[in-house]
């Protein structure tokens, strides 16, 4: 049996652990101790209790462990590099990584610094935690796996087959960079506005928010064009990006977006991984990004009010 290490016992990390555990050795690594007896509620409302090997970083450093075949990093975007740093003395430098972060910050950085293969994923699996011992798989989604330089297609295919066997639909792709940016573009249009206004996604369709969505998408579309990233439907221009954003707003109208959940729970948001790369690219290409900077500044001020 091959061994998967999953660092970051959040909703996606635990969903992955529950799914892979019947097929492989799974070790779930976190900063604090969590119960080994874990409960998964499936999208069909079935409950599955499973004993998972949950270890803390401290335990990992002090005990001998079999080397993992794959390390999945499932932390929030801004914690991914630190998570890997914590493992550097414990795993072989050739260990394949699978990154599950939002945005486009951790992926290029880790891709550059890690000597082993680095796969990236983007997923629409829906999951949320219900405490220290429970995760709800709220809805089936799809996971795309690839690497930024298209050098590890066979490895990506291996991961895809393992995920598929584990019940998580997945496809190997050779355009993961585009897909990560497309998801980032949609996230940047929705997440900061709903987090700042404290509204569910559907509210963005109404005044005064709809005009703010159009203003942010205008800047995003210009940056995407400079980076040669097209919307998934393949059409060009701001209208195509706007149509995509409105489609996601409609499909997720009742959602409390992840950034709003972070703000409500007084956690750091993923603004650095979502707005950061857009602002950096706009500056690099000499493009306007006042709207994006303004959103970033307001989120930074909001976070400063509760993060110590
Ligand atoms: O992915 C999302 C998130 O919540 O982070 C969106 C697309 C905004 C849907 O809620």
mmCIF file of C-alpha atoms and ligand atoms in Angstrom:
data_model
loop_
_atom_site.group_PDB
_atom_site.id
_atom_site.type_symbol
_atom_site.label_atom_id
_atom_site.label_comp_id
_atom_site.label_asym_id
_atom_site.label_seq_id
_atom_site.Cartn_x
_atom_site.Cartn_y
_atom_site.Cartn_z
ATOM 1 C CA UNK A 1 0.000 0.000 0.000
ATOM 2 C CA UNK A 2 1.337 3.427 -0.810
ATOM 3 C CA UNK A 3 1.316 6.186 1.769
ATOM 4 C CA UNK A 4 -0.271 9.610 1.406
ATOM 5 C CA UNK A 5 0.474 12.377 3.849
ATOM 6 C CA UNK A 6 -2.107 15.126 4.032
ATOM 7 C CA UNK A 7 -0.945 18.299 5.728
ATOM 8 C CA UNK A 8 -3.804 20.607 6.698
ATOM 9 C CA UNK A 9 -6.780 18.846 8.346
ATOM 10 C CA UNK A 10 -9.372 21.329 7.009
ATOM 11 C CA UNK A 11 -12.474 20.353 5.047
ATOM 12 C CA UNK A 12 -10.699 19.308 1.812
ATOM 13 C CA UNK A 13 -7.873 17.612 3.738
ATOM 14 C CA UNK A 14 -10.271 15.504 5.764
ATOM 15 C CA UNK A 15 -12.481 14.714 2.755
ATOM 16 C CA UNK A 16 -9.359 13.522 0.957
ATOM 17 C CA UNK A 17 -8.280 11.473 3.981
ATOM 18 C CA UNK A 18 -11.684 9.772 4.334
ATOM 19 C CA UNK A 19 -11.755 9.024 0.596
ATOM 20 C CA UNK A 20 -8.195 7.660 0.296
ATOM 21 C CA UNK A 21 -8.059 5.757 3.614
ATOM 22 C CA UNK A 22 -9.818 2.586 2.360
ATOM 23 C CA UNK A 23 -7.261 2.313 -0.481
ATOM 24 C CA UNK A 24 -3.962 3.563 0.940
ATOM 25 C CA UNK A 25 -2.053 4.365 4.104
ATOM 26 C CA UNK A 26 -3.078 7.897 5.067
ATOM 27 C CA UNK A 27 -1.460 10.173 7.633
ATOM 28 C CA UNK A 28 -3.211 13.477 8.390
ATOM 29 C CA UNK A 29 -0.899 16.119 9.815
ATOM 30 C CA UNK A 30 -1.964 19.212 11.737
ATOM 31 C CA UNK A 31 -0.644 21.677 14.259
ATOM 32 C CA UNK A 32 -2.956 20.482 17.046
ATOM 33 C CA UNK A 33 -4.159 17.040 18.118
ATOM 34 C CA UNK A 34 -7.463 15.875 16.626
ATOM 35 C CA UNK A 35 -9.513 12.759 17.452
ATOM 36 C CA UNK A 36 -8.592 9.654 15.470
ATOM 37 C CA UNK A 37 -12.254 8.678 15.193
ATOM 38 C CA UNK A 38 -13.557 10.882 12.363
ATOM 39 C CA UNK A 39 -17.011 11.107 10.780
ATOM 40 C CA UNK A 40 -17.797 11.804 7.119
ATOM 41 C CA UNK A 41 -21.307 12.776 6.017
ATOM 42 C CA UNK A 42 -21.677 12.015 2.307
ATOM 43 C CA UNK A 43 -23.633 14.139 -0.213
ATOM 44 C CA UNK A 44 -26.263 11.362 0.004
ATOM 45 C CA UNK A 45 -26.496 12.009 3.781
ATOM 46 C CA UNK A 46 -24.874 8.724 4.766
ATOM 47 C CA UNK A 47 -22.598 8.801 7.777
ATOM 48 C CA UNK A 48 -19.276 6.951 7.704
ATOM 49 C CA UNK A 49 -17.113 6.725 10.789
ATOM 50 C CA UNK A 50 -13.483 6.002 10.117
ATOM 51 C CA UNK A 51 -10.328 5.732 12.183
ATOM 52 C CA UNK A 52 -7.795 8.121 10.632
ATOM 53 C CA UNK A 53 -4.159 8.394 11.539
ATOM 54 C CA UNK A 54 -4.112 12.005 12.816
ATOM 55 C CA UNK A 55 -0.690 13.216 13.943
ATOM 56 C CA UNK A 56 0.652 16.572 15.055
ATOM 57 C CA UNK A 57 3.727 18.198 13.557
ATOM 58 C CA UNK A 58 5.534 17.641 16.865
ATOM 59 C CA UNK A 59 4.743 13.894 16.796
ATOM 60 C CA UNK A 60 5.848 13.682 13.192
ATOM 61 C CA UNK A 61 9.233 15.148 14.031
ATOM 62 C CA UNK A 62 9.801 12.895 17.040
ATOM 63 C CA UNK A 63 8.672 9.521 15.625
ATOM 64 C CA UNK A 64 9.952 7.434 12.723
ATOM 65 C CA UNK A 65 7.521 7.206 9.786
ATOM 66 C CA UNK A 66 7.449 5.379 6.495
ATOM 67 C CA UNK A 67 8.273 7.823 3.664
ATOM 68 C CA UNK A 68 5.166 9.041 1.841
ATOM 69 C CA UNK A 69 4.617 8.414 -1.875
ATOM 70 C CA UNK A 70 2.689 11.709 -2.044
ATOM 71 C CA UNK A 71 2.331 14.731 0.206
ATOM 72 C CA UNK A 72 -0.911 16.660 -0.248
ATOM 73 C CA UNK A 73 -0.804 20.221 1.062
ATOM 74 C CA UNK A 74 -4.377 21.187 1.895
ATOM 75 C CA UNK A 75 -3.817 24.262 4.052
ATOM 76 C CA UNK A 76 -5.091 27.743 3.213
ATOM 77 C CA UNK A 77 -3.004 29.413 0.501
ATOM 78 C CA UNK A 78 -0.966 31.618 2.825
ATOM 79 C CA UNK A 79 -0.022 28.691 5.086
ATOM 80 C CA UNK A 80 1.179 26.305 2.361
ATOM 81 C CA UNK A 81 4.838 27.329 2.245
ATOM 82 C CA UNK A 82 5.194 27.251 6.027
ATOM 83 C CA UNK A 83 3.522 23.818 6.075
ATOM 84 C CA UNK A 84 6.066 22.510 3.599
ATOM 85 C CA UNK A 85 8.906 24.108 5.550
ATOM 86 C CA UNK A 86 7.797 22.050 8.573
ATOM 87 C CA UNK A 87 8.122 18.825 6.579
ATOM 88 C CA UNK A 88 11.440 19.555 4.895
ATOM 89 C CA UNK A 89 13.543 17.690 7.435
ATOM 90 C CA UNK A 90 11.204 14.704 7.495
ATOM 91 C CA UNK A 91 10.519 13.858 3.835
ATOM 92 C CA UNK A 92 12.858 13.121 0.935
ATOM 93 C CA UNK A 93 13.433 16.200 -1.268
ATOM 94 C CA UNK A 94 12.186 14.221 -4.273
ATOM 95 C CA UNK A 95 8.750 13.524 -2.732
ATOM 96 C CA UNK A 96 5.916 14.473 -5.113
ATOM 97 C CA UNK A 97 3.657 17.209 -3.751
ATOM 98 C CA UNK A 98 0.022 17.857 -4.609
ATOM 99 C CA UNK A 99 -1.038 21.444 -3.891
ATOM 100 C CA UNK A 100 -4.737 22.092 -3.217
ATOM 101 C CA UNK A 101 -4.632 25.872 -2.663
ATOM 102 C CA UNK A 102 -6.812 28.628 -4.081
ATOM 103 C CA UNK A 103 -5.268 31.594 -5.850
ATOM 104 C CA UNK A 104 -1.904 31.685 -7.560
ATOM 105 C CA UNK A 105 0.642 32.440 -4.869
ATOM 106 C CA UNK A 106 1.779 29.198 -3.227
ATOM 107 C CA UNK A 107 1.837 27.206 -6.493
ATOM 108 C CA UNK A 108 4.517 29.103 -8.477
ATOM 109 C CA UNK A 109 6.620 29.660 -5.358
ATOM 110 C CA UNK A 110 6.632 26.034 -4.223
ATOM 111 C CA UNK A 111 7.084 24.911 -7.831
ATOM 112 C CA UNK A 112 10.252 26.935 -7.946
ATOM 113 C CA UNK A 113 11.663 25.993 -4.561
ATOM 114 C CA UNK A 114 10.831 22.245 -4.316
ATOM 115 C CA UNK A 115 13.186 19.832 -6.064
ATOM 116 C CA UNK A 116 10.615 17.039 -6.470
ATOM 117 C CA UNK A 117 7.552 17.071 -8.735
ATOM 118 C CA UNK A 118 4.858 19.618 -7.811
ATOM 119 C CA UNK A 119 1.322 18.899 -8.985
ATOM 120 C CA UNK A 120 -1.418 21.510 -8.634
ATOM 121 C CA UNK A 121 -5.100 20.869 -8.330
ATOM 122 C CA UNK A 122 -8.246 22.893 -8.623
ATOM 123 C CA UNK A 123 -11.393 21.339 -7.251
ATOM 124 C CA UNK A 124 -15.098 22.071 -7.063
ATOM 125 C CA UNK A 125 -15.704 19.421 -4.350
ATOM 126 C CA UNK A 126 -17.859 21.074 -1.681
ATOM 127 C CA UNK A 127 -17.001 20.289 1.939
ATOM 128 C CA UNK A 128 -17.187 21.894 5.353
ATOM 129 C CA UNK A 129 -16.131 20.953 8.868
ATOM 130 C CA UNK A 130 -18.516 20.286 11.713
ATOM 131 C CA UNK A 131 -15.970 20.413 14.514
ATOM 132 C CA UNK A 132 -12.868 18.459 15.453
ATOM 133 C CA UNK A 133 -14.222 15.108 14.329
ATOM 134 C CA UNK A 134 -16.612 15.752 11.459
ATOM 135 C CA UNK A 135 -16.606 16.782 7.814
ATOM 136 C CA UNK A 136 -19.609 17.102 5.525
ATOM 137 C CA UNK A 137 -19.100 16.352 1.844
ATOM 138 C CA UNK A 138 -21.784 18.804 0.773
ATOM 139 C CA UNK A 139 -21.705 18.194 -2.963
ATOM 140 C CA UNK A 140 -19.860 16.160 -5.581
ATOM 141 C CA UNK A 141 -17.518 18.212 -7.730
ATOM 142 C CA UNK A 142 -14.605 17.647 -10.066
ATOM 143 C CA UNK A 143 -10.864 17.916 -9.546
ATOM 144 C CA UNK A 144 -8.336 18.855 -12.236
ATOM 145 C CA UNK A 145 -4.690 17.921 -11.752
ATOM 146 C CA UNK A 146 -1.607 19.028 -13.654
ATOM 147 C CA UNK A 147 1.732 20.709 -13.188
ATOM 148 C CA UNK A 148 2.752 24.203 -14.186
ATOM 149 C CA UNK A 149 5.395 23.131 -16.696
ATOM 150 C CA UNK A 150 3.702 19.993 -18.029
ATOM 151 C CA UNK A 151 6.603 17.787 -17.053
ATOM 152 C CA UNK A 152 4.797 15.290 -14.826
ATOM 153 C CA UNK A 153 1.845 14.058 -16.884
ATOM 154 C CA UNK A 154 2.266 10.400 -15.864
ATOM 155 C CA UNK A 155 2.366 11.308 -12.177
ATOM 156 C CA UNK A 156 -0.713 13.533 -12.558
ATOM 157 C CA UNK A 157 -2.486 10.592 -14.219
ATOM 158 C CA UNK A 158 -1.538 8.337 -11.275
ATOM 159 C CA UNK A 159 -3.050 10.820 -8.813
ATOM 160 C CA UNK A 160 -6.160 11.171 -10.994
ATOM 161 C CA UNK A 161 -6.644 7.399 -11.002
ATOM 162 C CA UNK A 162 -6.226 7.204 -7.224
ATOM 163 C CA UNK A 163 -8.741 10.002 -6.668
ATOM 164 C CA UNK A 164 -11.200 8.470 -9.111
ATOM 165 C CA UNK A 165 -10.926 5.078 -7.355
ATOM 166 C CA UNK A 166 -11.470 6.901 -4.076
ATOM 167 C CA UNK A 167 -14.755 8.297 -5.405
ATOM 168 C CA UNK A 168 -13.553 11.821 -6.194
ATOM 169 C CA UNK A 169 -13.996 12.514 -9.922
ATOM 170 C CA UNK A 170 -10.760 13.831 -11.410
ATOM 171 C CA UNK A 171 -9.105 14.595 -14.741
ATOM 172 C CA UNK A 172 -5.482 15.158 -15.711
ATOM 173 C CA UNK A 173 -5.031 18.455 -17.569
ATOM 174 C CA UNK A 174 -2.187 20.206 -19.340
ATOM 175 C CA UNK A 175 -3.581 23.708 -18.731
ATOM 176 C CA UNK A 176 -3.636 23.817 -14.921
ATOM 177 C CA UNK A 177 -2.102 27.337 -14.917
ATOM 178 C CA UNK A 178 -5.083 28.634 -16.941
ATOM 179 C CA UNK A 179 -7.533 26.828 -14.706
ATOM 180 C CA UNK A 180 -5.975 28.206 -11.520
ATOM 181 C CA UNK A 181 -6.109 31.749 -12.954
ATOM 182 C CA UNK A 182 -9.707 31.309 -14.159
ATOM 183 C CA UNK A 183 -10.768 30.230 -10.670
ATOM 184 C CA UNK A 184 -8.755 33.086 -9.156
ATOM 185 C CA UNK A 185 -10.476 35.594 -11.502
ATOM 186 C CA UNK A 186 -13.934 34.436 -10.414
ATOM 187 C CA UNK A 187 -12.897 34.356 -6.762
ATOM 188 C CA UNK A 188 -11.477 37.888 -6.971
ATOM 189 C CA UNK A 189 -14.720 39.200 -8.465
ATOM 190 C CA UNK A 190 -16.934 37.643 -5.776
ATOM 191 C CA UNK A 191 -15.051 36.967 -2.537
ATOM 192 C CA UNK A 192 -13.748 40.447 -1.539
ATOM 193 C CA UNK A 193 -17.081 42.185 -2.248
ATOM 194 C CA UNK A 194 -19.234 39.695 -0.334
ATOM 195 C CA UNK A 195 -16.715 39.635 2.543
ATOM 196 C CA UNK A 196 -16.658 43.437 2.826
ATOM 197 C CA UNK A 197 -20.430 43.850 2.508
ATOM 198 C CA UNK A 198 -21.341 40.785 4.586
ATOM 199 C CA UNK A 199 -23.747 39.400 1.963
ATOM 200 C CA UNK A 200 -24.359 36.032 0.299
ATOM 201 C CA UNK A 201 -23.166 35.624 -3.288
ATOM 202 C CA UNK A 202 -26.602 36.154 -4.873
ATOM 203 C CA UNK A 203 -26.833 39.708 -3.499
ATOM 204 C CA UNK A 204 -24.091 40.798 -5.920
ATOM 205 C CA UNK A 205 -26.659 40.716 -8.735
ATOM 206 C CA UNK A 206 -28.448 43.720 -7.214
ATOM 207 C CA UNK A 207 -27.573 47.427 -6.993
ATOM 208 C CA UNK A 208 -25.338 48.827 -5.626
ATOM 209 C CA UNK A 209 -23.149 45.709 -5.749
ATOM 210 C CA UNK A 210 -23.629 44.791 -9.431
ATOM 211 C CA UNK A 211 -21.814 47.957 -10.562
ATOM 212 C CA UNK A 212 -18.922 47.128 -8.227
ATOM 213 C CA UNK A 213 -18.704 43.634 -9.731
ATOM 214 C CA UNK A 214 -18.540 45.170 -13.231
ATOM 215 C CA UNK A 215 -15.759 47.558 -12.131
ATOM 216 C CA UNK A 216 -13.614 44.819 -10.623
ATOM 217 C CA UNK A 217 -14.190 42.453 -13.568
ATOM 218 C CA UNK A 218 -13.073 45.213 -15.977
ATOM 219 C CA UNK A 219 -9.669 45.332 -14.281
ATOM 220 C CA UNK A 220 -9.437 41.532 -13.999
ATOM 221 C CA UNK A 221 -10.295 41.050 -17.706
ATOM 222 C CA UNK A 222 -7.477 43.383 -18.783
ATOM 223 C CA UNK A 223 -4.981 41.549 -16.568
ATOM 224 C CA UNK A 224 -6.144 38.143 -17.840
ATOM 225 C CA UNK A 225 -5.771 39.342 -21.409
ATOM 226 C CA UNK A 226 -2.204 40.544 -20.700
ATOM 227 C CA UNK A 227 -1.464 37.095 -19.212
ATOM 228 C CA UNK A 228 -3.128 35.347 -22.214
ATOM 229 C CA UNK A 229 -5.718 33.655 -19.991
ATOM 230 C CA UNK A 230 -9.103 33.212 -21.680
ATOM 231 C CA UNK A 231 -12.341 32.474 -19.833
ATOM 232 C CA UNK A 232 -13.227 28.738 -19.965
ATOM 233 C CA UNK A 233 -15.811 29.222 -22.752
ATOM 234 C CA UNK A 234 -12.971 30.496 -24.950
ATOM 235 C CA UNK A 235 -14.593 33.872 -25.745
ATOM 236 C CA UNK A 236 -12.506 37.018 -25.448
ATOM 237 C CA UNK A 237 -12.957 40.187 -23.437
ATOM 238 C CA UNK A 238 -14.602 41.716 -20.444
ATOM 239 C CA UNK A 239 -18.148 40.578 -21.381
ATOM 240 C CA UNK A 240 -17.052 36.926 -21.411
ATOM 241 C CA UNK A 241 -15.488 37.257 -17.929
ATOM 242 C CA UNK A 242 -18.551 39.100 -16.674
ATOM 243 C CA UNK A 243 -20.862 36.396 -18.054
ATOM 244 C CA UNK A 244 -18.769 33.738 -16.254
ATOM 245 C CA UNK A 245 -18.885 35.657 -12.956
ATOM 246 C CA UNK A 246 -22.670 36.155 -13.195
ATOM 247 C CA UNK A 247 -23.079 32.450 -13.925
ATOM 248 C CA UNK A 248 -21.124 31.529 -10.778
ATOM 249 C CA UNK A 249 -23.045 34.146 -8.735
ATOM 250 C CA UNK A 250 -26.304 32.558 -9.905
ATOM 251 C CA UNK A 251 -25.109 28.979 -9.281
ATOM 252 C CA UNK A 252 -23.856 29.844 -5.797
ATOM 253 C CA UNK A 253 -26.494 32.494 -4.923
ATOM 254 C CA UNK A 254 -27.143 31.022 -1.487
ATOM 255 C CA UNK A 255 -23.449 30.485 -0.615
ATOM 256 C CA UNK A 256 -21.580 32.266 2.072
ATOM 257 C CA UNK A 257 -18.300 32.617 0.176
ATOM 258 C CA UNK A 258 -15.107 31.386 1.805
ATOM 259 C CA UNK A 259 -13.740 34.898 2.397
ATOM 260 C CA UNK A 260 -16.946 35.971 4.136
ATOM 261 C CA UNK A 261 -16.720 32.857 6.328
ATOM 262 C CA UNK A 262 -13.119 33.790 7.179
ATOM 263 C CA UNK A 263 -14.079 37.350 8.098
ATOM 264 C CA UNK A 264 -17.020 36.174 10.219
ATOM 265 C CA UNK A 265 -14.749 33.686 12.020
ATOM 266 C CA UNK A 266 -12.093 36.422 12.432
ATOM 267 C CA UNK A 267 -9.517 34.443 10.453
ATOM 268 C CA UNK A 268 -6.972 35.788 7.965
ATOM 269 C CA UNK A 269 -8.469 35.841 4.464
ATOM 270 C CA UNK A 270 -6.860 34.535 1.279
ATOM 271 C CA UNK A 271 -6.664 38.082 -0.165
ATOM 272 C CA UNK A 272 -2.881 37.779 -0.582
ATOM 273 C CA UNK A 273 -3.253 34.700 -2.805
ATOM 274 C CA UNK A 274 -6.253 35.994 -4.761
ATOM 275 C CA UNK A 275 -5.871 39.778 -5.074
ATOM 276 C CA UNK A 276 -2.082 39.780 -4.591
ATOM 277 C CA UNK A 277 -1.153 38.034 -7.891
ATOM 278 C CA UNK A 278 -3.664 40.190 -9.833
ATOM 279 C CA UNK A 279 -2.258 43.447 -8.434
ATOM 280 C CA UNK A 280 1.305 42.277 -9.009
ATOM 281 C CA UNK A 281 0.552 41.354 -12.627
ATOM 282 C CA UNK A 282 -1.330 44.610 -13.263
ATOM 283 C CA UNK A 283 1.696 46.546 -12.029
ATOM 284 C CA UNK A 284 4.023 44.393 -14.109
ATOM 285 C CA UNK A 285 1.984 45.108 -17.270
ATOM 286 C CA UNK A 286 1.338 48.781 -16.405
ATOM 287 C CA UNK A 287 -2.427 48.198 -16.119
ATOM 288 C CA UNK A 288 -4.971 49.966 -13.905
ATOM 289 C CA UNK A 289 -5.767 48.162 -10.647
ATOM 290 C CA UNK A 290 -7.243 50.848 -8.371
ATOM 291 C CA UNK A 291 -10.412 48.841 -7.745
ATOM 292 C CA UNK A 292 -8.426 45.721 -6.811
ATOM 293 C CA UNK A 293 -6.058 47.742 -4.615
ATOM 294 C CA UNK A 294 -8.972 49.405 -2.919
ATOM 295 C CA UNK A 295 -10.591 46.033 -2.123
ATOM 296 C CA UNK A 296 -7.259 44.686 -0.861
ATOM 297 C CA UNK A 297 -6.724 47.753 1.347
ATOM 298 C CA UNK A 298 -10.225 47.507 2.833
ATOM 299 C CA UNK A 299 -9.794 43.788 3.554
ATOM 300 C CA UNK A 300 -6.394 44.447 5.137
ATOM 301 C CA UNK A 301 -7.972 47.080 7.401
ATOM 302 C CA UNK A 302 -10.818 44.730 8.309
ATOM 303 C CA UNK A 303 -8.387 41.920 9.189
ATOM 304 C CA UNK A 304 -6.184 44.310 11.175
ATOM 305 C CA UNK A 305 -9.239 44.986 13.372
ATOM 306 C CA UNK A 306 -9.428 41.388 14.576
ATOM 307 C CA UNK A 307 -6.043 39.692 13.926
ATOM 308 C CA UNK A 308 -3.461 40.190 16.624
HETATM 309 O O1 LIG B 1 -15.243 29.568 -4.588
HETATM 310 C C1 LIG B 1 -15.888 30.418 -4.026
HETATM 311 C C2 LIG B 1 -15.586 30.702 -2.617
HETATM 312 O O2 LIG B 1 -16.505 30.773 -1.807
HETATM 313 O O3 LIG B 1 -14.395 30.835 -2.315
HETATM 314 C C3 LIG B 1 -16.974 31.150 -4.757
HETATM 315 C C4 LIG B 1 -16.829 30.921 -6.244
HETATM 316 C C5 LIG B 1 -16.908 32.618 -4.452
HETATM 317 C C6 LIG B 1 -18.322 30.596 -4.407
HETATM 318 O O4 LIG B 1 -18.719 30.856 -3.101
#
